[in-house]
Coordinates of C-alpha atoms in Angstrom, one line a residue:
A1 CA 265.1 28.8 93.7
V2 CA 267.6 28.9 90.8
C3 CA 266.3 25.6 89.5
S4 CA 262.7 26.8 89.6
S5 CA 263.6 30.0 87.9
L6 CA 265.4 28.1 85.1
C7 CA 262.4 25.8 84.8
A8 CA 260.1 28.8 84.5
L9 CA 262.3 30.4 81.9
H10 CA 262.4 27.1 79.9
A11 CA 258.6 26.9 80.1
M12 CA 258.3 30.5 78.8
A13 CA 260.7 29.7 76.0
E14 CA 258.6 26.7 75.0
K15 CA 255.4 28.8 75.0
W16 CA 257.1 31.4 72.9
S17 CA 258.4 28.9 70.4
S18 CA 254.9 27.4 70.1
D19 CA 253.6 31.0 69.5
E20 CA 256.3 31.3 66.7
E21 CA 255.0 28.1 65.0
T22 CA 251.4 29.5 65.0
G23 CA 252.5 32.9 63.8
D24 CA 251.5 34.8 66.9
E25 CA 255.1 35.8 68.0
G26 CA 256.7 39.0 66.9
Q27 CA 253.6 40.8 65.9
S28 CA 254.0 44.6 65.5
N29 CA 252.0 46.9 67.6
E30 CA 250.6 50.3 66.5
T31 CA 254.0 51.9 66.7
G32 CA 255.6 49.3 64.5
E33 CA 257.8 47.8 67.3
E34 CA 258.0 44.1 68.0
S35 CA 256.0 42.9 70.9
E36 CA 257.8 42.4 74.2
S37 CA 257.3 38.7 74.2
G38 CA 258.8 38.6 70.7
L39 CA 262.0 40.4 71.9
I40 CA 262.3 38.1 74.9
A41 CA 261.7 35.0 72.7
S42 CA 264.3 36.1 70.1
N43 CA 266.9 36.7 72.9
I44 CA 266.2 33.3 74.4
R45 CA 266.6 31.7 70.9
M46 CA 269.9 33.6 70.5
F47 CA 271.1 32.2 73.8
K48 CA 270.2 28.7 72.7
R49 CA 272.2 29.2 69.5
N50 CA 275.1 30.7 71.5
P51 CA 275.3 28.9 74.8
Q52 CA 278.8 30.3 75.5
L53 CA 277.3 33.9 75.4
M54 CA 275.2 33.2 78.4
K55 CA 278.2 32.1 80.4
V56 CA 280.2 35.2 79.4
L57 CA 277.3 37.6 80.3
F58 CA 276.7 35.8 83.6
L59 CA 280.4 36.0 84.5
A60 CA 280.7 39.6 83.5
G61 CA 277.7 40.5 85.7
F62 CA 279.0 38.3 88.5
Q63 CA 282.4 40.0 88.4
Q64 CA 281.0 43.5 88.3
G65 CA 278.4 42.8 91.0
N66 CA 281.0 41.4 93.4
C67 CA 283.4 44.3 92.8
N68 CA 280.7 46.9 93.3
L69 CA 279.4 45.1 96.4
A70 CA 282.7 45.3 98.1
A71 CA 283.2 48.9 97.1
T72 CA 279.8 49.9 98.4
F73 CA 279.6 48.0 101.6
V74 CA 283.2 47.5 102.7
F75 CA 285.5 50.1 101.2
S76 CA 283.3 53.1 101.7
N77 CA 282.9 52.4 105.4
L78 CA 286.6 51.9 105.8
R79 CA 287.3 55.2 104.0
V80 CA 285.1 57.0 106.4
Q81 CA 286.6 55.2 109.4
Y82 CA 290.3 55.7 108.5
W83 CA 290.4 58.6 106.1
G84 CA 287.8 60.7 107.8
E85 CA 288.0 64.4 106.7
Q86 CA 290.5 63.6 104.0
M87 CA 288.3 60.9 102.4
S88 CA 287.3 63.0 99.3
E89 CA 290.9 64.2 98.8
Y90 CA 292.4 60.7 99.0
Q91 CA 289.7 59.1 96.8
S92 CA 290.0 61.9 94.2
I93 CA 293.8 61.2 93.9
A94 CA 293.2 57.5 93.7
S95 CA 290.5 58.1 91.0
I96 CA 292.9 60.2 89.0
L97 CA 295.6 57.5 89.2
I98 CA 293.0 54.8 88.3
S99 CA 292.0 56.7 85.2
A100 CA 295.6 57.4 84.2
V101 CA 296.5 53.7 84.5
A102 CA 293.3 52.6 82.6
V103 CA 294.1 55.0 79.7
I104 CA 297.8 54.3 79.6
F105 CA 297.4 50.5 79.7
G106 CA 294.1 50.1 77.9
G107 CA 295.6 50.0 74.4
P108 CA 298.4 47.6 75.3
F109 CA 296.1 45.4 77.2
G110 CA 293.7 45.3 74.2
R111 CA 296.5 44.3 71.9
F112 CA 297.6 41.7 74.4
S113 CA 294.0 40.3 74.5
D114 CA 294.1 40.1 70.7
A115 CA 297.4 38.2 70.7
V116 CA 296.6 35.6 73.3
D117 CA 293.6 33.4 74.0
R118 CA 290.9 35.8 75.0
R119 CA 290.1 33.7 78.2
I120 CA 293.6 34.5 79.5
A121 CA 293.0 38.2 79.0
V122 CA 289.5 38.0 80.7
G123 CA 291.1 36.1 83.6
L124 CA 293.8 38.8 84.0
F125 CA 291.1 41.5 83.8
A126 CA 289.0 39.7 86.5
A127 CA 292.1 39.3 88.7
G128 CA 292.8 43.0 88.4
T129 CA 289.3 43.9 89.4
F130 CA 289.2 41.5 92.3
L131 CA 292.7 42.5 93.5
P132 CA 291.6 45.2 95.9
G133 CA 289.2 42.8 97.7
W134 CA 291.8 40.1 97.9
T135 CA 294.3 42.6 99.3
L136 CA 291.9 43.7 101.9
Q137 CA 291.2 40.1 102.9
I138 CA 294.9 39.4 103.3
F139 CA 295.9 42.5 105.2
G140 CA 292.6 43.0 107.1
E141 CA 290.2 45.9 107.6
T142 CA 292.9 48.2 109.0
A143 CA 294.3 51.5 107.8
S144 CA 297.2 49.8 106.1
G145 CA 294.9 47.3 104.5
L146 CA 292.8 50.1 103.1
W147 CA 295.9 51.9 101.7
L148 CA 297.2 48.6 100.2
S149 CA 293.8 47.9 98.7
T150 CA 293.7 51.4 97.2
V151 CA 297.1 50.8 95.6
A152 CA 295.9 47.4 94.4
Q153 CA 292.8 49.1 92.9
I154 CA 295.1 51.5 91.0
I155 CA 297.3 48.7 89.7
G156 CA 294.3 46.5 88.9
S157 CA 292.7 49.1 86.7
F158 CA 294.9 48.3 83.7
G159 CA 292.1 46.7 81.6
L160 CA 289.2 49.1 82.4
T161 CA 289.2 50.8 79.0
S162 CA 289.9 47.7 76.9
N163 CA 286.3 46.3 76.6
V164 CA 287.7 42.8 76.9
M165 CA 284.4 41.4 78.2
F166 CA 282.5 42.8 75.3
T167 CA 285.1 41.4 72.9
M168 CA 284.8 38.0 74.6
A169 CA 281.0 38.1 74.2
T170 CA 281.5 38.9 70.5
D171 CA 284.0 36.1 70.1
V172 CA 281.5 33.5 71.3
T173 CA 278.5 34.8 69.3
N174 CA 277.7 33.6 65.8
S175 CA 278.2 36.3 63.3
A176 CA 274.5 36.3 62.3
D177 CA 273.5 37.1 65.9
R178 CA 276.0 39.9 66.6
E179 CA 273.6 42.6 65.4
L180 CA 271.1 41.5 68.0
M181 CA 273.6 42.1 70.9

């Protein structure tokens, strides 16, 4: 399925590049906006010029999707099961602590990501966001596993305000293409 999707995307890109050669691509409509196919074609061309950008965007989406999936389908059920009536209270306290850690460590983590290879900072950021899920896998879906995962979520929130993924995307994009992002 992935291969057929990629083949279809490649065929669409070929069609749009042939439209560009004939002058049909990017025509303005009555409102002065570029046509939808022109925007898609220009994005595909941008990804061809910046192949690392596609990797960064894919990994950022993969990371967020996996973290949100666990939060939605695993952690929420465990909170209901083990925290019950106090679920809102405990999650509010955890959210306050997550925000505090993110704000306190966002600046230092941003400076750290500027000082080292950005891939190291992205790896640490990803490890921090995956930490609650890993903790739950190690300690199991128990009350203590939930509490330890919540502590891991608080500790792992150090890079939430640093925009390290956006900075990594900017690093791998040609300067001429940055205004398109």
